CSV table of C-alpha atoms in Angstrom, one decimal:
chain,number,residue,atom,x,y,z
A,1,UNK,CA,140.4,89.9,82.7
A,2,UNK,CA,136.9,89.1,84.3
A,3,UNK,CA,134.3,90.9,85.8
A,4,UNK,CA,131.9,91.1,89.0
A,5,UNK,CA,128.2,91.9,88.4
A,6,UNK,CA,126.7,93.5,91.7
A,7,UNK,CA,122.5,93.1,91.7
A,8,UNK,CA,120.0,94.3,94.2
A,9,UNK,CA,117.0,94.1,95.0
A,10,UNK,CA,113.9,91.9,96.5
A,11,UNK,CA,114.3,88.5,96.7
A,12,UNK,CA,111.0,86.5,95.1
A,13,UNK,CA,109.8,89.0,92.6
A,14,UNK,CA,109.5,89.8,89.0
A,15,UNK,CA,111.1,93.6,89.4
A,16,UNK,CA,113.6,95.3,87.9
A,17,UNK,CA,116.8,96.6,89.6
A,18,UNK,CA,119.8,98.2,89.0
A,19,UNK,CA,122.7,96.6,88.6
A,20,UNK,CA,126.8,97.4,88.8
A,21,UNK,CA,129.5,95.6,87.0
A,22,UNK,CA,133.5,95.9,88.0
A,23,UNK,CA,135.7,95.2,85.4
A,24,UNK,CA,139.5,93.6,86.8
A,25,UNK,CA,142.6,92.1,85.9
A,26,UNK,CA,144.0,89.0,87.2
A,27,UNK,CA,147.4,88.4,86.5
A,28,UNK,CA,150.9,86.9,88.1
A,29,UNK,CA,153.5,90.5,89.3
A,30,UNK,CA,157.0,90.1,88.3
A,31,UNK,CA,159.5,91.8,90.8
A,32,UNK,CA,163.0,93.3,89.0
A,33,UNK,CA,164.5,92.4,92.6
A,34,UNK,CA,164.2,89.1,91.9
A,35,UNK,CA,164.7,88.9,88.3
A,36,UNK,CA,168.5,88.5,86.6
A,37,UNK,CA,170.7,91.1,88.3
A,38,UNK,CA,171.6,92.1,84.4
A,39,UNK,CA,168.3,93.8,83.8
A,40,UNK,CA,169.2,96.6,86.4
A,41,UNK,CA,172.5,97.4,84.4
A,42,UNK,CA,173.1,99.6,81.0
A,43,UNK,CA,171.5,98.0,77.7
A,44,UNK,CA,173.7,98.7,74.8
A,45,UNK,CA,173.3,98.2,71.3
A,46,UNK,CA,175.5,99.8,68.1
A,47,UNK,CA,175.4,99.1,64.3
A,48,UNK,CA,177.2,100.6,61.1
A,49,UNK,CA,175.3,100.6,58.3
A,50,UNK,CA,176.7,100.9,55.0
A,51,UNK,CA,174.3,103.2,52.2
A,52,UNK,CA,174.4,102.5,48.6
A,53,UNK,CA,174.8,99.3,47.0
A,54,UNK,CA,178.7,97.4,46.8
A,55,UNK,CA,180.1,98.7,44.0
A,56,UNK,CA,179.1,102.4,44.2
A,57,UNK,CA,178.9,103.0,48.1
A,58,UNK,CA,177.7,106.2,49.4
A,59,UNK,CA,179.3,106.1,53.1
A,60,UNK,CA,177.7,104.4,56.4
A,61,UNK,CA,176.2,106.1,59.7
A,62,UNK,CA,177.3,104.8,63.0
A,63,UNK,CA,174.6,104.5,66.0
A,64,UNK,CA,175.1,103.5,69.3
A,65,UNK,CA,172.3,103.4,71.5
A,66,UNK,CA,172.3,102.9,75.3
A,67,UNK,CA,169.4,102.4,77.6
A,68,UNK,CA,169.9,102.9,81.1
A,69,UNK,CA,168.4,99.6,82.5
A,70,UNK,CA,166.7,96.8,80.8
A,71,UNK,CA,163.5,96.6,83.0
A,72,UNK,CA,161.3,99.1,84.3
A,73,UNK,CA,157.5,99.7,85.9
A,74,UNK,CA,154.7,101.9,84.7
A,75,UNK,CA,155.4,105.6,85.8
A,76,UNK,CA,159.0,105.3,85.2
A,77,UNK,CA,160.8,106.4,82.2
A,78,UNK,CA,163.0,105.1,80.0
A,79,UNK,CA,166.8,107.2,79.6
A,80,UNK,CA,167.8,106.9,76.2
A,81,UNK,CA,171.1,107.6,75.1
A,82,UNK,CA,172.5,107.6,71.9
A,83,UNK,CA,175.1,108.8,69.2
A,84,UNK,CA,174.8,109.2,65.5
A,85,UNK,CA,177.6,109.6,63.2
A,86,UNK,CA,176.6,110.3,60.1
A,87,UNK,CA,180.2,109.5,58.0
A,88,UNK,CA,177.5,109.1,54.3
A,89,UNK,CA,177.3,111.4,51.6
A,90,UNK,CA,173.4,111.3,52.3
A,91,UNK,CA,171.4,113.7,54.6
A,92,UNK,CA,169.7,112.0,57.7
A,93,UNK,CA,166.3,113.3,57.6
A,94,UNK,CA,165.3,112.3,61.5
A,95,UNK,CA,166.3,110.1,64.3
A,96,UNK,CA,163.6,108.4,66.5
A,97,UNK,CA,163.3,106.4,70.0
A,98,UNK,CA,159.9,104.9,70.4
A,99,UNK,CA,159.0,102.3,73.1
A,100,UNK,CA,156.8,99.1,71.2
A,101,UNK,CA,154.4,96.8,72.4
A,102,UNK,CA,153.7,93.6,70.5
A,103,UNK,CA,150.3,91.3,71.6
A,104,UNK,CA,150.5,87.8,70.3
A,105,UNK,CA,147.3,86.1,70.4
A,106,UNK,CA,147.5,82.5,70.7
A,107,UNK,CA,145.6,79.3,70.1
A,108,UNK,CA,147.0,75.8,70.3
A,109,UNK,CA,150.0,76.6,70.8
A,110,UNK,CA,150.7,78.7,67.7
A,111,UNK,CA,150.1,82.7,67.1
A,112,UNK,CA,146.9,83.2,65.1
A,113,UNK,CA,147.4,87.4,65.2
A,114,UNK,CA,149.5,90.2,66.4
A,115,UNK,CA,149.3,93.6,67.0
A,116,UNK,CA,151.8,96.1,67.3
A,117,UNK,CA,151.4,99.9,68.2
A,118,UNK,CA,154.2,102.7,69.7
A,119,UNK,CA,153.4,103.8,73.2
A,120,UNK,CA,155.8,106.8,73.3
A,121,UNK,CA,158.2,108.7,70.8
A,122,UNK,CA,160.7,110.9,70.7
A,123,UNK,CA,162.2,112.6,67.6
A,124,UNK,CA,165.6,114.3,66.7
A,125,UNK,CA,166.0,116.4,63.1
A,126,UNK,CA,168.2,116.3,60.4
A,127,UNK,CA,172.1,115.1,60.7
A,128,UNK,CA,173.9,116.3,57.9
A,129,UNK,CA,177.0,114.7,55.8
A,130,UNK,CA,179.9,114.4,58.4
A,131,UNK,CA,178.2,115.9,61.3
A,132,UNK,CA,176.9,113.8,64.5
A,133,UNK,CA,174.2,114.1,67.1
A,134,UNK,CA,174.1,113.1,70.3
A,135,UNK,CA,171.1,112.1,72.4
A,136,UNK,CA,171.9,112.4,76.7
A,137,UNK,CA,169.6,110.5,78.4
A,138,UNK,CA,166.2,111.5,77.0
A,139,UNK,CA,163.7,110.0,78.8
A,140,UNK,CA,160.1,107.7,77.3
A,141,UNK,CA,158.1,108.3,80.1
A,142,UNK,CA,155.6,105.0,80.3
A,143,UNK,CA,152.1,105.0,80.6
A,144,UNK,CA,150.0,102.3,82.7
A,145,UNK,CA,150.4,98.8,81.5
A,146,UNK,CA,150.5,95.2,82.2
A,147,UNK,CA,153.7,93.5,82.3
A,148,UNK,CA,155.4,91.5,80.0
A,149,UNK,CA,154.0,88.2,79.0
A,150,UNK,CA,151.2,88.1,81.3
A,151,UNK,CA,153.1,85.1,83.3
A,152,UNK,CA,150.5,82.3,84.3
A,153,UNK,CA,148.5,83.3,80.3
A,154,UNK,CA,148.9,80.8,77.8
A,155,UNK,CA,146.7,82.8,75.6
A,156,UNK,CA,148.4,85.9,75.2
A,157,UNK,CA,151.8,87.2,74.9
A,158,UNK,CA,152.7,91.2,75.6
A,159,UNK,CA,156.5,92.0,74.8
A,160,UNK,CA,158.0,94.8,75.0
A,161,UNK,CA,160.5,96.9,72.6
A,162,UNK,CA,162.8,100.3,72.3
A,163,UNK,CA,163.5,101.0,68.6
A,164,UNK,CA,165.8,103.5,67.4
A,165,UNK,CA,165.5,104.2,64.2
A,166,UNK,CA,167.3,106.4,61.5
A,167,UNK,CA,165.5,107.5,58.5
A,168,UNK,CA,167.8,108.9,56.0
A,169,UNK,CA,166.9,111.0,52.7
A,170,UNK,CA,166.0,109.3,49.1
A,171,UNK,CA,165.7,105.6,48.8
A,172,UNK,CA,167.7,104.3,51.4
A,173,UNK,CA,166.4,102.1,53.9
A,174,UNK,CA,165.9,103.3,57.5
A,175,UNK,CA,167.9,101.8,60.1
A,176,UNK,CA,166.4,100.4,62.9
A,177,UNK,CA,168.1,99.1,66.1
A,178,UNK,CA,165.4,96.6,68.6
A,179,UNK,CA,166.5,96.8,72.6
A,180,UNK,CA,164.0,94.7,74.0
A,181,UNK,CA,163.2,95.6,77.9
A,182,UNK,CA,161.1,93.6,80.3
A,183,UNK,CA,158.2,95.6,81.9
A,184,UNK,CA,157.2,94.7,85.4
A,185,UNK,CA,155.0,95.2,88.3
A,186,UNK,CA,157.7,96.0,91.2
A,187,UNK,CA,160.5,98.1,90.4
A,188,UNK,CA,164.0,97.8,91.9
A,189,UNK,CA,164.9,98.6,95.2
A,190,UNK,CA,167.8,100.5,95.7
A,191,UNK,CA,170.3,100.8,99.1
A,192,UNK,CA,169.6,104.5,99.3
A,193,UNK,CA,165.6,104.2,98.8
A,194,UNK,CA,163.8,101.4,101.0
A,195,UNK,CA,160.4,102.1,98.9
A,196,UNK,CA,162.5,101.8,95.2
A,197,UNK,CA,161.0,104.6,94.3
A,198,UNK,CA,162.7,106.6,91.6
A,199,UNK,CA,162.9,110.2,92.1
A,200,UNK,CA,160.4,112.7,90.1
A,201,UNK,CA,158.6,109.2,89.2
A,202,UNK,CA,154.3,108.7,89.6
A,203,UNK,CA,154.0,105.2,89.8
A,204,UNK,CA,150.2,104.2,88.9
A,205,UNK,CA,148.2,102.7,91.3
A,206,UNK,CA,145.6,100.6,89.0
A,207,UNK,CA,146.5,99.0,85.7
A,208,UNK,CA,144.3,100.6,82.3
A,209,UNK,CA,141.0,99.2,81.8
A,210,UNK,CA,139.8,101.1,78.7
A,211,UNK,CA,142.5,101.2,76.1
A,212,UNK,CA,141.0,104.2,73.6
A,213,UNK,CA,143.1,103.0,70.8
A,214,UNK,CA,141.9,99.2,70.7
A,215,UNK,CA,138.3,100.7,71.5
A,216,UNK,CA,138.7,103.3,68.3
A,217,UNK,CA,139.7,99.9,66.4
A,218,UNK,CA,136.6,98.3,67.0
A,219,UNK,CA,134.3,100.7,66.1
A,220,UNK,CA,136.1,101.2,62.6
């Protein structure tokens, strides 16, 4: 990021004048049409997860989680779909999608901090013992932001995540699937649409340069 500080005024004198400053961004695209041909197809991932402890189980819970592509730009969203089976004795309290970023700060080489905050959520209720919910392409619609790994920075790495995650009732330890997804500058270009333009999708046109929740952090 840098910035362009626009003065004016006479040359030659001791005056004051005002003065303008334009914050940008400088930074390499990445086009999907030209990245691996596998991030345009499905993402899946599934897991069964067993509750209790070895010798005294209490039943497992089944999730399959699909994505419908594994890249994307701003303005698009994200189609979750997913199925719970709850085959446990316990009560699943919620289900949740939420889309991740992670920025890695680095210095010689090596991560010196990290910072991690959801961008979008959505939430299902309770799945009771033996019963099973289904998710049908729910959509994480995704704000402005700047692409994965800021290609051409050495200093800072931006990745980008889907977690699904089921919370179950009493002790037991949520489960939490990770479908990482590349986030890009040009999306993919279809045979039917020359522009690649999704339909009912607002693509930005300028990248955030005020972030309220890293400017709230600051001022704590």
């Amino acid at each position: 990021m840098g910035s362009v500080l626009l003065q004016n005024g006479p040359q030659g004198t001791q005056w004051t004048y005002p003065q303008n400053q334009q914050v940008f961004i400088v930074m390499n695209p990445i086009d999907l049409n030209l990245e691996p041909a596998i991030l345009g197809e499905t993402f899946r991932c599934e897991v069964e997860h067993k509750f209790g402890v070895s010798c005294v189980g209490s039943g497992a819970v089944i999730c399959k989680v699909t994505l419908d592509r594994g890249g994307y730009v701003p303005g698009e969203s994200i189609g979750v779909s997913a199925s719970v089976s709850n085959r446990s004795r316990l009560t699943i309290k919620s289900t949740k999608a939420a889309l991740t970023e992670t920025i890695t700060y680095m210095a010689r080489g090596k991560a010196v901090q990290t910072e991690k905050r959801e961008l979008a959520v959505l939430t299902r209720g309770k799945i009771r013992p033996g019963e099973k919910d289904e998710w049908d392409n729910e959509q994480l619609y995704i704000l402005p932001l700047p692409p994965t790994n800021l290609r051409g920075c050495h200093l800072i790495r931006i990745n980008y995540d889907v977690f699904f995650i089921v919370e179950p009732s009493g002790l037991q330890k949520e489960v939490k699937l990770q479908l990482p997804i590349i986030m890009a500058t040009y999306p993919l270009r279809s045979a039917d649409d020359e522009n690649g333009n999704k339909s009912g999708t607002h693509y930005p046109s300028t990248l955030p340069i005020f972030r309220p929740w890293l400017e709230d952090k600051s001022q704590d």
